[in-house]
XYZ file of N, CA, C and O in Angstrom:
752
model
N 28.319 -48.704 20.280
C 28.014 -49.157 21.621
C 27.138 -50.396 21.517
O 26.395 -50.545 20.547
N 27.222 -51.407 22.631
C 26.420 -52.676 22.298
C 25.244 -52.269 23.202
O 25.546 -51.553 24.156
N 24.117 -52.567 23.072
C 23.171 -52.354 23.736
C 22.412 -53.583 23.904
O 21.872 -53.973 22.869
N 22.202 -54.413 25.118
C 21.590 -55.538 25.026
C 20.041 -55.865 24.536
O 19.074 -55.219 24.941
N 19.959 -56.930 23.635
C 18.478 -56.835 23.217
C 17.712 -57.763 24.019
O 18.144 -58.868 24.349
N 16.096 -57.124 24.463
C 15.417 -58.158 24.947
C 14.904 -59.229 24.175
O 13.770 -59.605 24.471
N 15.406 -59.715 23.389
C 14.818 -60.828 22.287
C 16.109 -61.480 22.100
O 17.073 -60.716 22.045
N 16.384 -63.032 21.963
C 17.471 -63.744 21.651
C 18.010 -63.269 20.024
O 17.342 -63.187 18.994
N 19.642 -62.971 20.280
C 19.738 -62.644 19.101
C 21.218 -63.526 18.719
O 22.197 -63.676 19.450
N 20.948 -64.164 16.971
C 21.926 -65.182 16.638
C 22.024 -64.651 15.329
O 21.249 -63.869 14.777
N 23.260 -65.261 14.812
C 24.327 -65.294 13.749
C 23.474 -66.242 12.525
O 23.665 -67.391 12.926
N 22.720 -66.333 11.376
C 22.543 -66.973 10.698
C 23.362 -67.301 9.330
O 23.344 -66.467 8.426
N 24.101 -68.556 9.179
C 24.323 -68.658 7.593
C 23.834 -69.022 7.053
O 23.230 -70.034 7.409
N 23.687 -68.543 5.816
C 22.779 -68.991 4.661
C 23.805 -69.826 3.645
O 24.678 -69.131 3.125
N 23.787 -71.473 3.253
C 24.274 -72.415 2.563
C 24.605 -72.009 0.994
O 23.803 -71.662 0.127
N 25.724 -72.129 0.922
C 25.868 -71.875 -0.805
C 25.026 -72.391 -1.391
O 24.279 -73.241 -0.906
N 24.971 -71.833 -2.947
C 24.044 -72.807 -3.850
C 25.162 -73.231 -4.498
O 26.168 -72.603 -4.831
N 24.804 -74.604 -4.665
C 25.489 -75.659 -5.816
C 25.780 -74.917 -7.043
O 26.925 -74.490 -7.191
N 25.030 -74.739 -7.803
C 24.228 -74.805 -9.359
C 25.591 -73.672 -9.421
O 25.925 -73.166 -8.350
N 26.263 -73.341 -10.530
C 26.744 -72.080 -10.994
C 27.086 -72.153 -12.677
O 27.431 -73.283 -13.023
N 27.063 -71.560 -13.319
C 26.910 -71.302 -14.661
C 28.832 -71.557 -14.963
O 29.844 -71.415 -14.276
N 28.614 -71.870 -15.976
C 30.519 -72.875 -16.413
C 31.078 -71.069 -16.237
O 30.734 -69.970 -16.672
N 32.068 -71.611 -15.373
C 32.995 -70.546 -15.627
C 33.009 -69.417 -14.977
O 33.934 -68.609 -15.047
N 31.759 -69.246 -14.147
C 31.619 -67.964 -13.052
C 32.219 -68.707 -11.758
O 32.441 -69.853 -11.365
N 32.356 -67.290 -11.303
C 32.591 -68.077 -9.884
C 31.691 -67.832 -8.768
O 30.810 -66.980 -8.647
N 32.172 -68.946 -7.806
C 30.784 -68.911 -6.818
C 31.362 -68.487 -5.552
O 32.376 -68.918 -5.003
N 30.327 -67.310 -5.064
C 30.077 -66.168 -4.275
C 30.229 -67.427 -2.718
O 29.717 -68.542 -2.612
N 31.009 -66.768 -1.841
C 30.371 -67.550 -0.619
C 29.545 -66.972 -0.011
O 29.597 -65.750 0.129
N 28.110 -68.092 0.746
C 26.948 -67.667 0.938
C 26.862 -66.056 1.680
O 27.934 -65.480 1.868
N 25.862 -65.525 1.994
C 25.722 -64.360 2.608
C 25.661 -64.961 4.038
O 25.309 -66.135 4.160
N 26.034 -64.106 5.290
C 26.124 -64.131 6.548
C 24.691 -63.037 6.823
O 24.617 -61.966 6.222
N 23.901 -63.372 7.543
C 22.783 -63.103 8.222
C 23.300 -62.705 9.888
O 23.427 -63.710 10.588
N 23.649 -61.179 10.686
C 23.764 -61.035 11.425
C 22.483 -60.353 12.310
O 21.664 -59.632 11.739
N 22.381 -60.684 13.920
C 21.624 -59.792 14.465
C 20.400 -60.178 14.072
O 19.714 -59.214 13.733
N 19.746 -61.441 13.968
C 18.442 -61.756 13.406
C 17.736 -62.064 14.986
O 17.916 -63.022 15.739
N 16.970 -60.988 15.125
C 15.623 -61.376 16.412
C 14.785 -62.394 16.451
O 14.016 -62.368 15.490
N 14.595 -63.409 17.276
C 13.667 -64.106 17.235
C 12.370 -63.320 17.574
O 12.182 -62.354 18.314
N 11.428 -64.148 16.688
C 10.039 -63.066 17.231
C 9.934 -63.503 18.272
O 10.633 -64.334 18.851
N 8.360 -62.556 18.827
C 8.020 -62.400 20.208
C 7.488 -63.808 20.336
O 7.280 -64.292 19.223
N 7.222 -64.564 21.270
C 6.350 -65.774 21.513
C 4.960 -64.658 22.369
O 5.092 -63.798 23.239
N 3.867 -65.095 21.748
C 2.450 -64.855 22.576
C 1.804 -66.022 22.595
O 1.572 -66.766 21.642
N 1.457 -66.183 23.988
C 0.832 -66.862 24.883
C -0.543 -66.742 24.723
O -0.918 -65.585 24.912
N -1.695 -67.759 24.358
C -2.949 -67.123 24.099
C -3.495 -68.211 25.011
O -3.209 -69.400 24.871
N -4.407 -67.667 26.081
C -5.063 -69.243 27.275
C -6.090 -69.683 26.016
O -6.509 -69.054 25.045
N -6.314 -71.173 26.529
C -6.911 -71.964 26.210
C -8.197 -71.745 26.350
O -8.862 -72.446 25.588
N -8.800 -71.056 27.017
C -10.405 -70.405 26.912
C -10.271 -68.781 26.754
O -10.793 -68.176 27.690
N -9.732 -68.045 25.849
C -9.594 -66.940 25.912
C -10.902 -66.245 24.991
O -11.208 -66.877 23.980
N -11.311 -65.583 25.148
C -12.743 -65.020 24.766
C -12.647 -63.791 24.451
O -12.547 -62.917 25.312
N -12.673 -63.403 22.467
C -12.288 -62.393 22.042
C -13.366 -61.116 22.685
O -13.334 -59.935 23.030
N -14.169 -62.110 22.585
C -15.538 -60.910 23.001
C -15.823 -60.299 24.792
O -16.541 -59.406 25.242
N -15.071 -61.076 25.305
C -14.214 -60.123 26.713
C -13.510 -58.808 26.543
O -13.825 -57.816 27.201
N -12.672 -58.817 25.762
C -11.705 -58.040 25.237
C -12.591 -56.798 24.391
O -12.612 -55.604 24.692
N -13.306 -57.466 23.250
C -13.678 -56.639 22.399
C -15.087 -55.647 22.619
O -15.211 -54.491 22.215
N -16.238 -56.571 23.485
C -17.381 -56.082 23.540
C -17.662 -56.042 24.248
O -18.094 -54.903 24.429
N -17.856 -56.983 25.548
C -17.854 -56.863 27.130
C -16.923 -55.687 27.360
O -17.599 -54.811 27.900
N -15.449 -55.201 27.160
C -15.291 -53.907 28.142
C -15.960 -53.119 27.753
O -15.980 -52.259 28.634
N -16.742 -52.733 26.728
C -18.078 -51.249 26.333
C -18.953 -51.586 26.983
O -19.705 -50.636 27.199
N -19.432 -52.945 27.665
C -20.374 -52.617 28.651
C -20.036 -52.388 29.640
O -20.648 -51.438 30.129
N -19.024 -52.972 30.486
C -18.695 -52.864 31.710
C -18.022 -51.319 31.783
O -17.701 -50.996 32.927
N -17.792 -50.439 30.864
C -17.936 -49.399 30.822
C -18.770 -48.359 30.930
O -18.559 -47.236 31.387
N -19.690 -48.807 30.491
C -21.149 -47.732 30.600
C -21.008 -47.376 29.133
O -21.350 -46.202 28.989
N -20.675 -47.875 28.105
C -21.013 -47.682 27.035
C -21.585 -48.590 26.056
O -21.067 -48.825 24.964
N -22.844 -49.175 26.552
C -23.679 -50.027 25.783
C -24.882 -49.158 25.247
O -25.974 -49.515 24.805
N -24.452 -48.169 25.389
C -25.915 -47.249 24.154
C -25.390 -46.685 22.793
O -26.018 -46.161 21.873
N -23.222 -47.107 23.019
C -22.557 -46.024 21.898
C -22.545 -47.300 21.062
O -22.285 -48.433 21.469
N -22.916 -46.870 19.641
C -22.893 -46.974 18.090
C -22.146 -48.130 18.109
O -20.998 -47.737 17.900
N -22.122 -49.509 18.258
C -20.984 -50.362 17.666
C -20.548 -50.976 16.381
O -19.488 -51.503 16.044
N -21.923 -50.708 15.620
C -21.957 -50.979 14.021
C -22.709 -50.377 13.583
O -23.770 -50.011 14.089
N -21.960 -49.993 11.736
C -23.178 -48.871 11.080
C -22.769 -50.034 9.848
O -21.785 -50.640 9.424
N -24.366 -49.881 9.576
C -24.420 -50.699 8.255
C -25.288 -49.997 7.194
O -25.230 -48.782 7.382
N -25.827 -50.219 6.474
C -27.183 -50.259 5.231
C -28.182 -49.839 5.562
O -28.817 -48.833 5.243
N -28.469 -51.225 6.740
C -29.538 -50.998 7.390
C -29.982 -50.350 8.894
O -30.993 -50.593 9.553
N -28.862 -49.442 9.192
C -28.549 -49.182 10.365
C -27.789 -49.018 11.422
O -26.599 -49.088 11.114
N -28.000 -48.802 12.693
C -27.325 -48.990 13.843
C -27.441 -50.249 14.401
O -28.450 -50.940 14.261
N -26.093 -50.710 15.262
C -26.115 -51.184 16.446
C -25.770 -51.139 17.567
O -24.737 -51.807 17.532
N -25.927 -50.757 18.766
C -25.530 -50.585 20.097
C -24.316 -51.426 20.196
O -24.058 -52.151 19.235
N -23.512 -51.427 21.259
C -22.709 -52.532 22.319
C -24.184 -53.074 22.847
O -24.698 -53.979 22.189
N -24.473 -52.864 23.324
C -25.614 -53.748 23.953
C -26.658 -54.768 23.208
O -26.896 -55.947 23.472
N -27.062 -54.139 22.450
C -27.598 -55.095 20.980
C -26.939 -56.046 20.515
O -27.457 -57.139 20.284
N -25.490 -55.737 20.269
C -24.264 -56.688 19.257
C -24.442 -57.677 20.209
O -24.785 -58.802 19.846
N -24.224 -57.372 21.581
C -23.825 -58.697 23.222
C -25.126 -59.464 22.803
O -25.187 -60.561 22.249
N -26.014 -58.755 23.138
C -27.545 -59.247 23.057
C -27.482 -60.711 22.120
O -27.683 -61.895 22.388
N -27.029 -59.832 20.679
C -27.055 -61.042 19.252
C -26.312 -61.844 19.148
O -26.647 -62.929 18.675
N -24.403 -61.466 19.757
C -23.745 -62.333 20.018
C -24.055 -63.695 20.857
O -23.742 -64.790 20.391
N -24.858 -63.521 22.454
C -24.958 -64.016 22.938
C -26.506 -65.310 22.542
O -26.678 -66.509 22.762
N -27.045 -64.593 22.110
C -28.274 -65.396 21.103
C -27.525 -66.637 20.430
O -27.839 -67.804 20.669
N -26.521 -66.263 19.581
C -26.008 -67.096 18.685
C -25.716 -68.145 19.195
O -26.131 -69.274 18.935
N -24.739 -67.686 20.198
C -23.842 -69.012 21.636
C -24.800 -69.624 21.963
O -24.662 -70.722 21.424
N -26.012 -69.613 22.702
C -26.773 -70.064 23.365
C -27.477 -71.256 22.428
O -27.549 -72.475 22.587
N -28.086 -70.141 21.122
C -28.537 -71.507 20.017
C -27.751 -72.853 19.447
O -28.173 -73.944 19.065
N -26.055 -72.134 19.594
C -25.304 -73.461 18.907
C -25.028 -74.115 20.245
O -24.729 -75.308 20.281
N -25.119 -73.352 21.395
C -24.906 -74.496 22.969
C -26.445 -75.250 22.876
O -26.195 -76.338 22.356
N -27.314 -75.208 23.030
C -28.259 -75.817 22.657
C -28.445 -77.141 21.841
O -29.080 -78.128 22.212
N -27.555 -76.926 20.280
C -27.278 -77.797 19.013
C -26.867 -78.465 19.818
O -27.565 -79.473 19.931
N -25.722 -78.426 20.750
C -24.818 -79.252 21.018
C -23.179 -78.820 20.656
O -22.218 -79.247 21.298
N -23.096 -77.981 19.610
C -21.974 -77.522 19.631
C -21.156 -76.926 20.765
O -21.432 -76.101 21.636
N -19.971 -77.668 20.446
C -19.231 -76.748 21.643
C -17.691 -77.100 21.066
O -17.523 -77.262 19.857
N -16.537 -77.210 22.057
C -15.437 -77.123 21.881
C -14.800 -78.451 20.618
O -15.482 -79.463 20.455
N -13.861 -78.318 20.059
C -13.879 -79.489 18.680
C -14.658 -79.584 18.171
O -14.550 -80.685 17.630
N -15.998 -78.923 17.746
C -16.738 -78.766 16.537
C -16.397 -77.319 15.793
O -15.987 -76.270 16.289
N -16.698 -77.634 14.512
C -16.837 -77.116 13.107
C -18.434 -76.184 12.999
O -19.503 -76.777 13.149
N -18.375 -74.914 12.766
C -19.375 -74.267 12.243
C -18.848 -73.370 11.205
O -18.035 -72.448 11.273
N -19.673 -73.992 9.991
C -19.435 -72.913 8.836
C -20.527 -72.214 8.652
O -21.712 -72.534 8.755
N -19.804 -70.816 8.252
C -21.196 -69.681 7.624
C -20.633 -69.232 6.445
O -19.491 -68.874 6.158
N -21.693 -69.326 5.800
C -21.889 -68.361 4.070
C -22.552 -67.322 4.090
O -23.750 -67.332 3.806
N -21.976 -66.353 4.391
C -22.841 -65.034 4.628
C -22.133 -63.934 4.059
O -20.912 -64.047 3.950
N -22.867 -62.572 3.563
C -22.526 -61.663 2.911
C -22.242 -61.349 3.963
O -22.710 -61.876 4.972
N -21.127 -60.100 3.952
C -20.690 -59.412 4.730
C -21.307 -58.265 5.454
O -21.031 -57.075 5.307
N -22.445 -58.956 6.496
C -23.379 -58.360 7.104
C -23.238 -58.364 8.558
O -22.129 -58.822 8.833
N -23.865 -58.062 9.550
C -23.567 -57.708 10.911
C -24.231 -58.788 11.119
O -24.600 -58.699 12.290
N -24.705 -60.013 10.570
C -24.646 -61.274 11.134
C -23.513 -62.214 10.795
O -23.560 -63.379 11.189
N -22.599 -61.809 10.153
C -21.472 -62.629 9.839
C -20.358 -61.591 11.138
O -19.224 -62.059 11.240
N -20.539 -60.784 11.708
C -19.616 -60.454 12.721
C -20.307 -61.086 14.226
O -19.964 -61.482 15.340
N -21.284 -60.907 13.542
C -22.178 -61.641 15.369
C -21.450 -63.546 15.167
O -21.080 -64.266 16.095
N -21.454 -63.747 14.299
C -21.055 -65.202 14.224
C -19.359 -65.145 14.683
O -18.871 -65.687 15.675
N -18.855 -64.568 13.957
C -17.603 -64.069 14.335
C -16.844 -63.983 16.125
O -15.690 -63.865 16.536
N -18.076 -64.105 16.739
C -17.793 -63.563 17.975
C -18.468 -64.788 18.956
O -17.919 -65.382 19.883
N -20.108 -64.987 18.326
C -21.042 -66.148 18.820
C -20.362 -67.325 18.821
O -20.186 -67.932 19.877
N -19.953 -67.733 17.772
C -19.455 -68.733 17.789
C -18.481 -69.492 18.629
O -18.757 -70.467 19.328
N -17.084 -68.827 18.453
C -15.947 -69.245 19.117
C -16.611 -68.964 20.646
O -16.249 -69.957 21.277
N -17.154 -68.377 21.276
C -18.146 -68.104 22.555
C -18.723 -69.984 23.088
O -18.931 -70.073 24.298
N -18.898 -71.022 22.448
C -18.943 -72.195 22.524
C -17.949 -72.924 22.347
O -18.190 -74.127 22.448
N -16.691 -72.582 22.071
C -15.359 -73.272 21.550
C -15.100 -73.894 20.560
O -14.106 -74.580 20.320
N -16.240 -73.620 19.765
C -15.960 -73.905 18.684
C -15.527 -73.344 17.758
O -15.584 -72.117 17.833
N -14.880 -73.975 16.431
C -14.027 -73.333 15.636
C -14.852 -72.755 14.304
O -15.612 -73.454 13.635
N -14.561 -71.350 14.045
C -15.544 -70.750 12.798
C -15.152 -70.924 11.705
O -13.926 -70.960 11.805
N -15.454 -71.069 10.619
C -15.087 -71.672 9.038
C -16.103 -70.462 8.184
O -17.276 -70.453 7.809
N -14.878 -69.419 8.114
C -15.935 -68.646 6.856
C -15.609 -69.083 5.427
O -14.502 -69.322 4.942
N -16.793 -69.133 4.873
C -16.772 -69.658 3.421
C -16.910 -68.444 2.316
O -17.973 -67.823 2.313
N -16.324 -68.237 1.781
C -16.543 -67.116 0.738
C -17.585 -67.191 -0.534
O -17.603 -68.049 -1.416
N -18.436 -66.067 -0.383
C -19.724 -66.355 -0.729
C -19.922 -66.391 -2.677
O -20.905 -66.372 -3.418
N -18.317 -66.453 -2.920
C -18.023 -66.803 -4.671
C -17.720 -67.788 -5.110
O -17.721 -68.168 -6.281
N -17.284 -68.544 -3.707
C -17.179 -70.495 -4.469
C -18.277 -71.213 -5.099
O -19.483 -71.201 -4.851
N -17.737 -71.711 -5.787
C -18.842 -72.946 -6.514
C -19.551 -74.127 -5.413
O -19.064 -74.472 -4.336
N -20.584 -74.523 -5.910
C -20.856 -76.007 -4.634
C -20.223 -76.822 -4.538
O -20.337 -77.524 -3.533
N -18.893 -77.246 -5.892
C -17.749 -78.348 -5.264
C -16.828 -77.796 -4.310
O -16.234 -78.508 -3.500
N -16.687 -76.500 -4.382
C -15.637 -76.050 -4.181
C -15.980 -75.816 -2.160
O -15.036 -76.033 -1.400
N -17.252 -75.419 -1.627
C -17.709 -75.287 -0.493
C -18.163 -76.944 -0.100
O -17.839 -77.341 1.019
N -18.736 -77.673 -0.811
C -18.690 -79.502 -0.542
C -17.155 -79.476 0.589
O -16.985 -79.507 1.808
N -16.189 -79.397 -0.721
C -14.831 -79.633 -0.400
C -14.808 -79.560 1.232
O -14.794 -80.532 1.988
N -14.806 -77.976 1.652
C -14.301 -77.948 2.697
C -15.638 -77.890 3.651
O -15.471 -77.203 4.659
N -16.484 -78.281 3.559
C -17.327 -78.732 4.819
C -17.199 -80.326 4.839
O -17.680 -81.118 5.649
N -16.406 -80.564 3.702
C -15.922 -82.130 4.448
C -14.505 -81.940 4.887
O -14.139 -82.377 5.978
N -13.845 -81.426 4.235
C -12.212 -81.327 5.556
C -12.405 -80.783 6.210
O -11.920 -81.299 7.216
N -13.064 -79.528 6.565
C -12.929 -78.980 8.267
C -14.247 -79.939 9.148
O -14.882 -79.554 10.130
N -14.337 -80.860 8.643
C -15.581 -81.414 9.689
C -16.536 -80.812 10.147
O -16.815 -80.881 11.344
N -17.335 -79.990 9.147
C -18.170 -79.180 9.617
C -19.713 -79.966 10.203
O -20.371 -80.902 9.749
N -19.894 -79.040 11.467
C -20.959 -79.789 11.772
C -22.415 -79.020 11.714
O -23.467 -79.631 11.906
N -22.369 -77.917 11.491
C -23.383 -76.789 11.298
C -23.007 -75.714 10.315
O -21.930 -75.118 10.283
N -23.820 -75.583 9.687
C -23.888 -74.310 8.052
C -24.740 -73.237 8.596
O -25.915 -73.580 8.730
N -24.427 -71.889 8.985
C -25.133 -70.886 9.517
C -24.886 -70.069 7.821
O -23.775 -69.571 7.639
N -26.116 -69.953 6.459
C -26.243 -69.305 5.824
C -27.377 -68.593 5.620
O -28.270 -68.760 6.450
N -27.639 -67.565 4.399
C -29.013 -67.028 4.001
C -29.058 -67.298 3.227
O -28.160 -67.536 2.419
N -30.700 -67.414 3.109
C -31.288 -67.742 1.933
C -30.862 -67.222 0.280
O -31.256 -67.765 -0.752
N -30.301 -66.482 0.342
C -29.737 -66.152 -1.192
C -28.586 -66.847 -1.537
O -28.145 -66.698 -2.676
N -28.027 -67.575 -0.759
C -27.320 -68.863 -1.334
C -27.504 -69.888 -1.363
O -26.723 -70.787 -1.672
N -29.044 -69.977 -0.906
C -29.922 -71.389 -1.174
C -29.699 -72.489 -2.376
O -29.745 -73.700 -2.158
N -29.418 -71.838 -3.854
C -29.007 -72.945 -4.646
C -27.533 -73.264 -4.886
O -27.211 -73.948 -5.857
N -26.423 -72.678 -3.829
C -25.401 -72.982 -4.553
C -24.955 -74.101 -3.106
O -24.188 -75.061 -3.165
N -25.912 -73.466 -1.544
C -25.903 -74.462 -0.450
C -26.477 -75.695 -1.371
O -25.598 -76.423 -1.833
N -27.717 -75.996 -1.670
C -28.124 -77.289 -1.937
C -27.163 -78.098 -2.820
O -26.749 -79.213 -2.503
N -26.871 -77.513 -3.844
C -25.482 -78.047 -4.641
C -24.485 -79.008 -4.011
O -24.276 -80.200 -4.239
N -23.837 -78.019 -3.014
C -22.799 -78.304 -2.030
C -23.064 -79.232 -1.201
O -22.090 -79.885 -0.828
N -24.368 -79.590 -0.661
C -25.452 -80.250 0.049
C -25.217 -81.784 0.169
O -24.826 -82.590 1.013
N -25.798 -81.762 -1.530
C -25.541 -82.481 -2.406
C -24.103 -83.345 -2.569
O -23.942 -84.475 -2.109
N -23.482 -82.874 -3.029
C -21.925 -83.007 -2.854
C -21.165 -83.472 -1.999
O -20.055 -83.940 -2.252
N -21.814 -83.376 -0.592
C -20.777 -83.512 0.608
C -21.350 -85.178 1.108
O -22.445 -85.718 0.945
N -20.142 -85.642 1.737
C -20.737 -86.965 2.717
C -21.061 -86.790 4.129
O -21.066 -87.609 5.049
N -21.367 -85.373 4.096
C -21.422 -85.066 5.819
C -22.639 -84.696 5.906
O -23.223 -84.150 4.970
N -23.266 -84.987 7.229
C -25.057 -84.629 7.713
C -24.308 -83.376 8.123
O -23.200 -83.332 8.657
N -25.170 -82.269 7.753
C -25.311 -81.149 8.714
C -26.619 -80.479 9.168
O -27.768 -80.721 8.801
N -26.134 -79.511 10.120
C -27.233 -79.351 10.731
C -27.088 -77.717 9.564
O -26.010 -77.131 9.458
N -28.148 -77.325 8.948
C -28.311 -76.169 8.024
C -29.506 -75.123 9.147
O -30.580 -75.442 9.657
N -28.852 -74.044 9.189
C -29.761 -72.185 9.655
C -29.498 -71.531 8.930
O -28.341 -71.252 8.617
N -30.716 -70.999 8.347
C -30.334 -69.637 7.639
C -31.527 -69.000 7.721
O -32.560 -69.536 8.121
N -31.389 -67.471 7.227
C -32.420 -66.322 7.314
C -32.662 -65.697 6.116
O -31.746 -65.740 5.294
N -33.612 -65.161 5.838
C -33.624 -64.297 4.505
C -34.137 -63.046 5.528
O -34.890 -62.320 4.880
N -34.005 -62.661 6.634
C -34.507 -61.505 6.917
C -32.974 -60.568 7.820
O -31.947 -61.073 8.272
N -33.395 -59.140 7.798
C -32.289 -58.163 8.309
C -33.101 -58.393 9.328
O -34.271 -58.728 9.143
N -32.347 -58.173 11.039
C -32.883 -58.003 11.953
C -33.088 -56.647 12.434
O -32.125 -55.895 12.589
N -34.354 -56.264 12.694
C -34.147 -54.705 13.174
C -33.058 -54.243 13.716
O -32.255 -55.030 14.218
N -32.799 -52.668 13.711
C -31.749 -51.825 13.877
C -32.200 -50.620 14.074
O -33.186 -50.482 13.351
N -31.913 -49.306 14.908
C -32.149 -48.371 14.426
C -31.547 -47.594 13.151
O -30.358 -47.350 12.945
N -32.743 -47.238 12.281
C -32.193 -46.527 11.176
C -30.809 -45.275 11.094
O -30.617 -44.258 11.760
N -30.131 -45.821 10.122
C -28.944 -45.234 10.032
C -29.265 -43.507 9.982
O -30.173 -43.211 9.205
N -28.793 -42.660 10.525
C -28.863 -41.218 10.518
C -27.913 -40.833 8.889
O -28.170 -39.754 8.354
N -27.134 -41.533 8.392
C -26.259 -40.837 7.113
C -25.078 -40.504 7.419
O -24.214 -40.256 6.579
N -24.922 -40.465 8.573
C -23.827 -39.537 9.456
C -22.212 -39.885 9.065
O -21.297 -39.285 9.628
C-alpha cells in the first residue's frame, strides 16, 4: 500500500565509478530509493535557550528545586537565573552584545554552564576552549573567532598568558580562582 509521506520524497542515483581493475566488470551504480529530506527547523533570530531551559522552572514555582549538583554543592533554579543573569549584565556592561566573540577556559564547573547560558543572553557568540590545548593552539583561535573577551580561572593563568602572548588581539581577560557559595551537597 502507498502511504503518503509528510517529508519530500525522491529517487537518488549514485554515478558509476570510473576506476575498475583490467578485466572485471563494472557494476552499474546503485539506485537510492525513498530518500527523506530532513526536517527544516526554524530557529528566530533572538531565541533564548534560557527561556526554554530555566525561566519555565521559575515561572513554574520551581525555583527552590535542585538545578545543579556538583563537588561543591547545590544549586537552585533560582540561584542558576540569579548567576546566569549576573553574567549577561557584566558582559552588557563590557559592551558585548550581538557579533561579538566571548571565549571561556574553564573546567567543567557550574560556571562554565552559567556562561553557557549568560552569554548567548547578550547575543553574543560562546567559544569554549578546551582546557588541554597548548597557548599556540588557544592564540590560534582567539584570533579566528575574533574573540573579544576571555572569561577563565586562575589555574590556567600560565598557559592564558602564553596564549596572551601569542595572539594579535587586545582582550578584555575575567577570571576567578574562587567556587561561589552553594548549599552543601547532601551525598544524595
Amino acid at each position: 500500500e502507498n502511504v503518503a509521506s509528510p517529508l519530500p520524497v525522491s529517487s537518488v542515483s549514485v554515478p558509476a565509478v570510473a576506476v575498475t581493475a583490467p578485466g572485471a566488470e563494472m557494476l552499474p551504480p546503485p539506485v537510492v530509493r525513498n530518500v527523506r529530506a530532513p526536517p527544516v527547523v526554524t530557529v528566530p533570530r533572538d531565541y533564548n535557550a534560557t527561556v526554554d531551559l530555566i525561566d519555565v522552572n521559575l515561572v513554574g514555582g520551581r525555583g527552590d528545586r535542585v538545578a545543579v549538583v556538583d563537588d561543591a554543592g547545590t544549586t537552585t533554579y533560582a540561584e542558576l537565573a540569579r548567576r546566569i543573569n549576573r553574567i549577561a549584565r557584566w558582559a552588557r556592561a563590557q559592551g558585548i552584545g550581538r557579533g561579538d566573540t566571548v571565549a571561556v577556559l574553564l573546567a567543567n564547573t557550574p560556571a562554565m554552564l552559567e556562561c553557557h547560558y549568560g552569554v548567548p543572553m547578550t547575543g553574543a557568540v560562546l567559544n569554549t576552549l578546551n582546557t588541554r590545548l597548548d597557548a599556540a593552539a588557544i592564540a590560534f583561535m582567539l584570533d579566528h573567532a575574533e574573540t573579544s573577551v576571555l572569561l577563565t580561572d586562575r589555574e590556567f593563568s600560565p598557559t592564558i598568558a602564553k596564549a596572551l602572548a601569542l595572539t594579535a588581539r587586545k582582550l578584555l581577560v575575567s577570571g576567578s580562582g574562587s567556587v561561589s557559595s552553594r548549599k552543601p551537597s547532601t551525598g544524595a
